[in-house]
PDB file of C-alpha atoms in Angstrom:
ATOM      1  CA  MET A   1    -145.512 170.443  78.936  1.00  0.00           C
ATOM      2  CA  GLN A   2    -148.739 171.521  80.590  1.00  0.00           C
ATOM      3  CA  GLU A   3    -149.178 168.105  82.240  1.00  0.00           C
ATOM      4  CA  GLY A   4    -145.795 168.537  83.967  1.00  0.00           C
ATOM      5  CA  SER A   5    -146.722 171.956  85.291  1.00  0.00           C
ATOM      6  CA  SER A   6    -150.084 170.618  86.466  1.00  0.00           C
ATOM      7  CA  GLY A   7    -148.275 167.867  88.405  1.00  0.00           C
ATOM      8  CA  MET A   8    -145.901 170.470  89.813  1.00  0.00           C
ATOM      9  CA  GLU A   9    -148.857 172.630  90.876  1.00  0.00           C
ATOM     10  CA  GLU A  10    -150.482 169.664  92.610  1.00  0.00           C
ATOM     11  CA  LYS A  11    -147.243 168.884  94.431  1.00  0.00           C
ATOM     12  CA  LEU A  12    -146.788 172.533  95.367  1.00  0.00           C
ATOM     13  CA  CYS A  13    -150.354 172.666  96.705  1.00  0.00           C
ATOM     14  CA  LYS A  14    -149.850 169.468  98.727  1.00  0.00           C
ATOM     15  CA  VAL A  15    -146.522 170.753 100.076  1.00  0.00           C
ATOM     16  CA  ALA A  16    -148.117 174.070 101.072  1.00  0.00           C
ATOM     17  CA  LEU A  17    -150.954 172.305 102.905  1.00  0.00           C
ATOM     18  CA  TRP A  18    -148.518 169.936 104.614  1.00  0.00           C
ATOM     19  CA  LEU A  19    -146.264 172.809 105.694  1.00  0.00           C
ATOM     20  CA  GLN A  20    -149.276 174.705 107.072  1.00  0.00           C
ATOM     21  CA  LYS A  21    -150.377 171.642 109.006  1.00  0.00           C
ATOM     22  CA  THR A  22    -146.840 170.942 110.242  1.00  0.00           C
ATOM     23  CA  PHE A  23    -145.975 174.462 111.367  1.00  0.00           C
ATOM     24  CA  GLY A  24    -149.451 175.395 112.604  1.00  0.00           C
ATOM     25  CA  ASP A  25    -149.444 178.969 113.890  1.00  0.00           C
ATOM     26  CA  GLN A  26    -145.698 179.412 113.390  1.00  0.00           C
ATOM     27  CA  PRO A  27    -144.495 181.077 110.200  1.00  0.00           C
ATOM     28  CA  ILE A  28    -143.459 178.715 107.435  1.00  0.00           C
ATOM     29  CA  PRO A  29    -139.767 179.116 106.592  1.00  0.00           C
ATOM     30  CA  SER A  30    -139.168 180.544 103.162  1.00  0.00           C
ATOM     31  CA  TYR A  31    -137.968 178.214 100.432  1.00  0.00           C
ATOM     32  CA  GLU A  32    -137.364 178.398  96.729  1.00  0.00           C
ATOM     33  CA  PRO A  33    -140.234 176.594  95.000  1.00  0.00           C
ATOM     34  CA  ASP A  34    -138.096 175.077  92.259  1.00  0.00           C
ATOM     35  CA  ALA A  35    -138.714 171.538  90.991  1.00  0.00           C
ATOM     36  CA  ARG A  36    -136.054 169.876  93.147  1.00  0.00           C
ATOM     37  CA  THR A  37    -137.125 171.561  96.391  1.00  0.00           C
ATOM     38  CA  VAL A  38    -140.796 170.864  95.737  1.00  0.00           C
ATOM     39  CA  ASP A  39    -140.024 167.210  94.926  1.00  0.00           C
ATOM     40  CA  ILE A  40    -138.049 166.803  98.153  1.00  0.00           C
ATOM     41  CA  LEU A  41    -140.727 168.517 100.248  1.00  0.00           C
ATOM     42  CA  TYR A  42    -143.415 166.493  98.475  1.00  0.00           C
ATOM     43  CA  GLN A  43    -141.608 163.240  99.332  1.00  0.00           C
ATOM     44  CA  LEU A  44    -141.280 164.406 102.937  1.00  0.00           C
ATOM     45  CA  ALA A  45    -144.985 165.214 103.036  1.00  0.00           C
ATOM     46  CA  VAL A  46    -145.917 161.813 101.625  1.00  0.00           C
ATOM     47  CA  CYS A  47    -143.619 159.995 104.069  1.00  0.00           C
ATOM     48  CA  ASN A  48    -144.876 162.079 106.972  1.00  0.00           C
ATOM     49  CA  GLU A  49    -148.518 161.417 106.126  1.00  0.00           C
ATOM     50  CA  SER A  50    -147.791 157.713 105.745  1.00  0.00           C
ATOM     51  CA  ARG A  51    -146.023 157.663 109.101  1.00  0.00           C
ATOM     52  CA  ASN A  52    -148.909 159.533 110.716  1.00  0.00           C
ATOM     53  CA  ALA A  53    -151.355 156.985 109.294  1.00  0.00           C
ATOM     54  CA  ASP A  54    -149.216 154.151 110.683  1.00  0.00           C
ATOM     55  CA  ILE A  55    -149.068 155.831 114.086  1.00  0.00           C
ATOM     56  CA  THR A  56    -152.830 156.306 114.068  1.00  0.00           C
ATOM     57  CA  LEU A  57    -153.270 152.599 113.361  1.00  0.00           C
ATOM     58  CA  LEU A  58    -150.895 151.719 116.221  1.00  0.00           C
ATOM     59  CA  ILE A  59    -152.743 154.030 118.605  1.00  0.00           C
ATOM     60  CA  ASP A  60    -156.078 152.507 117.603  1.00  0.00           C
ATOM     61  CA  ASP A  61    -154.623 149.028 118.080  1.00  0.00           C
ATOM     62  CA  MET A  62    -153.317 149.958 121.524  1.00  0.00           C
ATOM     63  CA  LYS A  63    -156.716 151.388 122.485  1.00  0.00           C
ATOM     64  CA  GLN A  64    -158.388 148.172 121.348  1.00  0.00           C
ATOM     65  CA  LYS A  65    -155.884 146.055 123.292  1.00  0.00           C
ATOM     66  CA  THR A  66    -156.395 148.232 126.362  1.00  0.00           C
ATOM     67  CA  ALA A  67    -160.148 147.707 126.141  1.00  0.00           C
ATOM     68  CA  GLU A  68    -159.619 143.951 125.726  1.00  0.00           C
ATOM     69  CA  TYR A  69    -157.246 143.794 128.720  1.00  0.00           C
ATOM     70  CA  GLU A  70    -159.645 145.800 130.866  1.00  0.00           C
ATOM     71  CA  SER A  71    -162.503 143.517 129.855  1.00  0.00           C
ATOM     72  CA  GLU A  72    -160.417 140.420 130.590  1.00  0.00           C
ATOM     73  CA  GLY A  73    -159.370 141.926 133.928  1.00  0.00           C
ATOM     74  CA  ARG A  74    -162.968 142.624 134.907  1.00  0.00           C
ATOM     75  CA  TYR A  75    -163.932 139.083 133.883  1.00  0.00           C
ATOM     76  CA  LEU A  76    -161.125 137.533 135.937  1.00  0.00           C
ATOM     77  CA  GLN A  77    -161.878 139.784 138.885  1.00  0.00           C
ATOM     78  CA  ASP A  78    -165.551 138.799 138.757  1.00  0.00           C
ATOM     79  CA  LEU A  79    -164.540 135.150 138.436  1.00  0.00           C
ATOM     80  CA  LEU A  80    -162.340 135.361 141.516  1.00  0.00           C
ATOM     81  CA  THR A  81    -164.956 137.268 143.451  1.00  0.00           C
ATOM     82  CA  GLU A  82    -167.867 135.001 142.574  1.00  0.00           C
ATOM     83  CA  SER A  83    -166.190 131.576 142.364  1.00  0.00           C
ATOM     84  CA  LEU A  84    -163.638 131.739 145.126  1.00  0.00           C
ATOM     85  CA  SER A  85    -165.043 134.597 147.181  1.00  0.00           C
ATOM     86  CA  LEU A  86    -161.725 136.420 146.736  1.00  0.00           C
ATOM     87  CA  SER A  87    -161.340 140.101 146.193  1.00  0.00           C
ATOM     88  CA  PHE A  88    -158.262 142.094 145.306  1.00  0.00           C
ATOM     89  CA  SER A  89    -158.651 144.132 148.489  1.00  0.00           C
ATOM     90  CA  GLY A  90    -158.779 140.923 150.535  1.00  0.00           C
ATOM     91  CA  LEU A  91    -155.408 139.651 149.321  1.00  0.00           C
ATOM     92  CA  SER A  92    -152.392 139.717 151.585  1.00  0.00           C
ATOM     93  CA  LYS A  93    -149.644 142.219 150.991  1.00  0.00           C
ATOM     94  CA  ALA A  94    -147.359 139.511 149.581  1.00  0.00           C
ATOM     95  CA  SER A  95    -150.108 138.198 147.282  1.00  0.00           C
ATOM     96  CA  THR A  96    -150.805 141.698 145.991  1.00  0.00           C
ATOM     97  CA  SER A  97    -147.095 142.220 145.390  1.00  0.00           C
ATOM     98  CA  TYR A  98    -146.812 138.915 143.485  1.00  0.00           C
ATOM     99  CA  LEU A  99    -149.878 139.721 141.423  1.00  0.00           C
ATOM    100  CA  ASN A 100    -148.538 143.174 140.554  1.00  0.00           C
ATOM    101  CA  THR A 101    -145.186 141.653 139.606  1.00  0.00           C
ATOM    102  CA  LEU A 102    -146.954 139.160 137.358  1.00  0.00           C
ATOM    103  CA  VAL A 103    -148.907 141.951 135.669  1.00  0.00           C
ATOM    104  CA  ASP A 104    -145.793 144.132 135.260  1.00  0.00           C
ATOM    105  CA  THR A 105    -143.901 141.191 133.760  1.00  0.00           C
ATOM    106  CA  ALA A 106    -146.727 140.480 131.317  1.00  0.00           C
ATOM    107  CA  LEU A 107    -146.741 144.145 130.293  1.00  0.00           C
ATOM    108  CA  ALA A 108    -142.966 144.248 129.893  1.00  0.00           C
ATOM    109  CA  LEU A 109    -142.980 141.084 127.788  1.00  0.00           C
ATOM    110  CA  GLU A 110    -145.999 142.369 125.833  1.00  0.00           C
ATOM    111  CA  THR A 111    -147.832 139.080 126.268  1.00  0.00           C
ATOM    112  CA  LYS A 112    -151.445 138.482 125.346  1.00  0.00           C
ATOM    113  CA  ASP A 113    -152.290 137.466 128.919  1.00  0.00           C
ATOM    114  CA  THR A 114    -150.619 136.176 132.068  1.00  0.00           C
ATOM    115  CA  SER A 115    -150.844 132.494 131.196  1.00  0.00           C
ATOM    116  CA  LEU A 116    -147.766 130.297 131.038  1.00  0.00           C
ATOM    117  CA  ALA A 117    -148.533 129.685 127.358  1.00  0.00           C
ATOM    118  CA  SER A 118    -147.977 133.414 126.733  1.00  0.00           C
ATOM    119  CA  PHE A 119    -144.893 133.810 128.911  1.00  0.00           C
ATOM    120  CA  ILE A 120    -142.850 130.949 127.440  1.00  0.00           C
ATOM    121  CA  PRO A 121    -142.812 132.215 123.811  1.00  0.00           C
ATOM    122  CA  ALA A 122    -142.127 135.766 125.011  1.00  0.00           C
ATOM    123  CA  ILE A 123    -139.174 134.618 127.108  1.00  0.00           C
ATOM    124  CA  ASN A 124    -137.919 132.430 124.246  1.00  0.00           C
ATOM    125  CA  ALA A 125    -138.079 135.408 121.883  1.00  0.00           C
ATOM    126  CA  LEU A 126    -136.143 137.563 124.357  1.00  0.00           C
ATOM    127  CA  THR A 127    -133.568 134.805 124.823  1.00  0.00           C
ATOM    128  CA  SER A 128    -133.160 134.550 121.068  1.00  0.00           C
ATOM    129  CA  ASP A 129    -132.741 138.324 120.844  1.00  0.00           C
ATOM    130  CA  LEU A 130    -130.166 138.194 123.633  1.00  0.00           C
ATOM    131  CA  TYR A 131    -128.126 135.510 121.854  1.00  0.00           C
ATOM    132  CA  ALA A 132    -128.298 137.465 118.597  1.00  0.00           C
ATOM    133  CA  ALA A 133    -127.143 140.628 120.378  1.00  0.00           C
ATOM    134  CA  GLU A 134    -124.312 138.770 122.129  1.00  0.00           C
ATOM    135  CA  SER A 135    -123.211 137.243 118.831  1.00  0.00           C
ATOM    136  CA  LYS A 136    -123.255 140.630 117.132  1.00  0.00           C
ATOM    137  CA  ASN A 137    -121.346 142.098 120.078  1.00  0.00           C
ATOM    138  CA  LYS A 138    -118.656 139.420 119.754  1.00  0.00           C
ATOM    139  CA  ASP A 139    -118.401 140.087 116.018  1.00  0.00           C
ATOM    140  CA  MET A 140    -118.047 143.808 116.655  1.00  0.00           C
ATOM    141  CA  GLU A 141    -115.415 143.207 119.346  1.00  0.00           C
ATOM    142  CA  LEU A 142    -113.456 141.029 116.913  1.00  0.00           C
ATOM    143  CA  GLU A 143    -113.723 143.704 114.234  1.00  0.00           C
ATOM    144  CA  LEU A 144    -112.642 146.360 116.742  1.00  0.00           C
ATOM    145  CA  THR A 145    -109.627 144.249 117.746  1.00  0.00           C
ATOM    146  CA  ASN A 146    -108.667 143.815 114.086  1.00  0.00           C
ATOM    147  CA  LEU A 147    -109.048 147.545 113.447  1.00  0.00           C
ATOM    148  CA  ARG A 148    -106.874 148.327 116.476  1.00  0.00           C
ATOM    149  CA  LYS A 149    -104.191 145.967 115.198  1.00  0.00           C
ATOM    150  CA  LYS A 150    -104.332 147.568 111.757  1.00  0.00           C
ATOM    151  CA  LEU A 151    -104.202 151.054 113.290  1.00  0.00           C
ATOM    152  CA  THR A 152    -101.214 150.082 115.425  1.00  0.00           C
ATOM    153  CA  SER A 153     -99.463 148.624 112.389  1.00  0.00           C
ATOM    154  CA  ALA A 154    -100.201 151.732 110.342  1.00  0.00           C
ATOM    155  CA  LEU A 155     -98.929 154.023 113.099  1.00  0.00           C
ATOM    156  CA  MET A 156     -95.762 151.969 113.500  1.00  0.00           C
ATOM    157  CA  LEU A 157     -95.222 152.004 109.740  1.00  0.00           C
ATOM    158  CA  GLU A 158     -95.771 155.765 109.662  1.00  0.00           C
ATOM    159  CA  LYS A 159     -93.266 156.207 112.485  1.00  0.00           C
ATOM    160  CA  ARG A 160     -90.700 154.067 110.650  1.00  0.00           C
ATOM    161  CA  LEU A 161     -91.222 156.023 107.453  1.00  0.00           C
ATOM    162  CA  GLN A 162     -90.708 159.314 109.285  1.00  0.00           C
ATOM    163  CA  GLU A 163     -87.400 158.071 110.747  1.00  0.00           C
TER     164      GLU A 163
END
């Protein structure tokens, strides 16, 4: 019996710490610390902490990717400057526009780089997603049509029964 209350105390302590962290300077809403409420709040705390850990990992990954992209950009810029005597400021307006469009497209497609080898799989994945969405849309339209027919039939039957 004491082991159960010890577990409950640990959960209650974790819930209290989580609520303090979540609400910060705002007052914590009152709640009844019974077993069910504590269990629910404990599960929320665990899920929230897990989600926060996942988000932290994603943020760290994005920071790492940003550093890699910046490094790659500096390398390519140096390569253009040194090898071809080109600089970004020396490009024509149209060239700058095309380059910016290429970069924006790579960012939108979330590709590794701006090479054709990165664009093709990204576009294929989007095309596959589009076909899946269109197929699901057709299925939903068919289901909606069937439901409308059934609703019409039910309403007509109801009207006949009332007469």
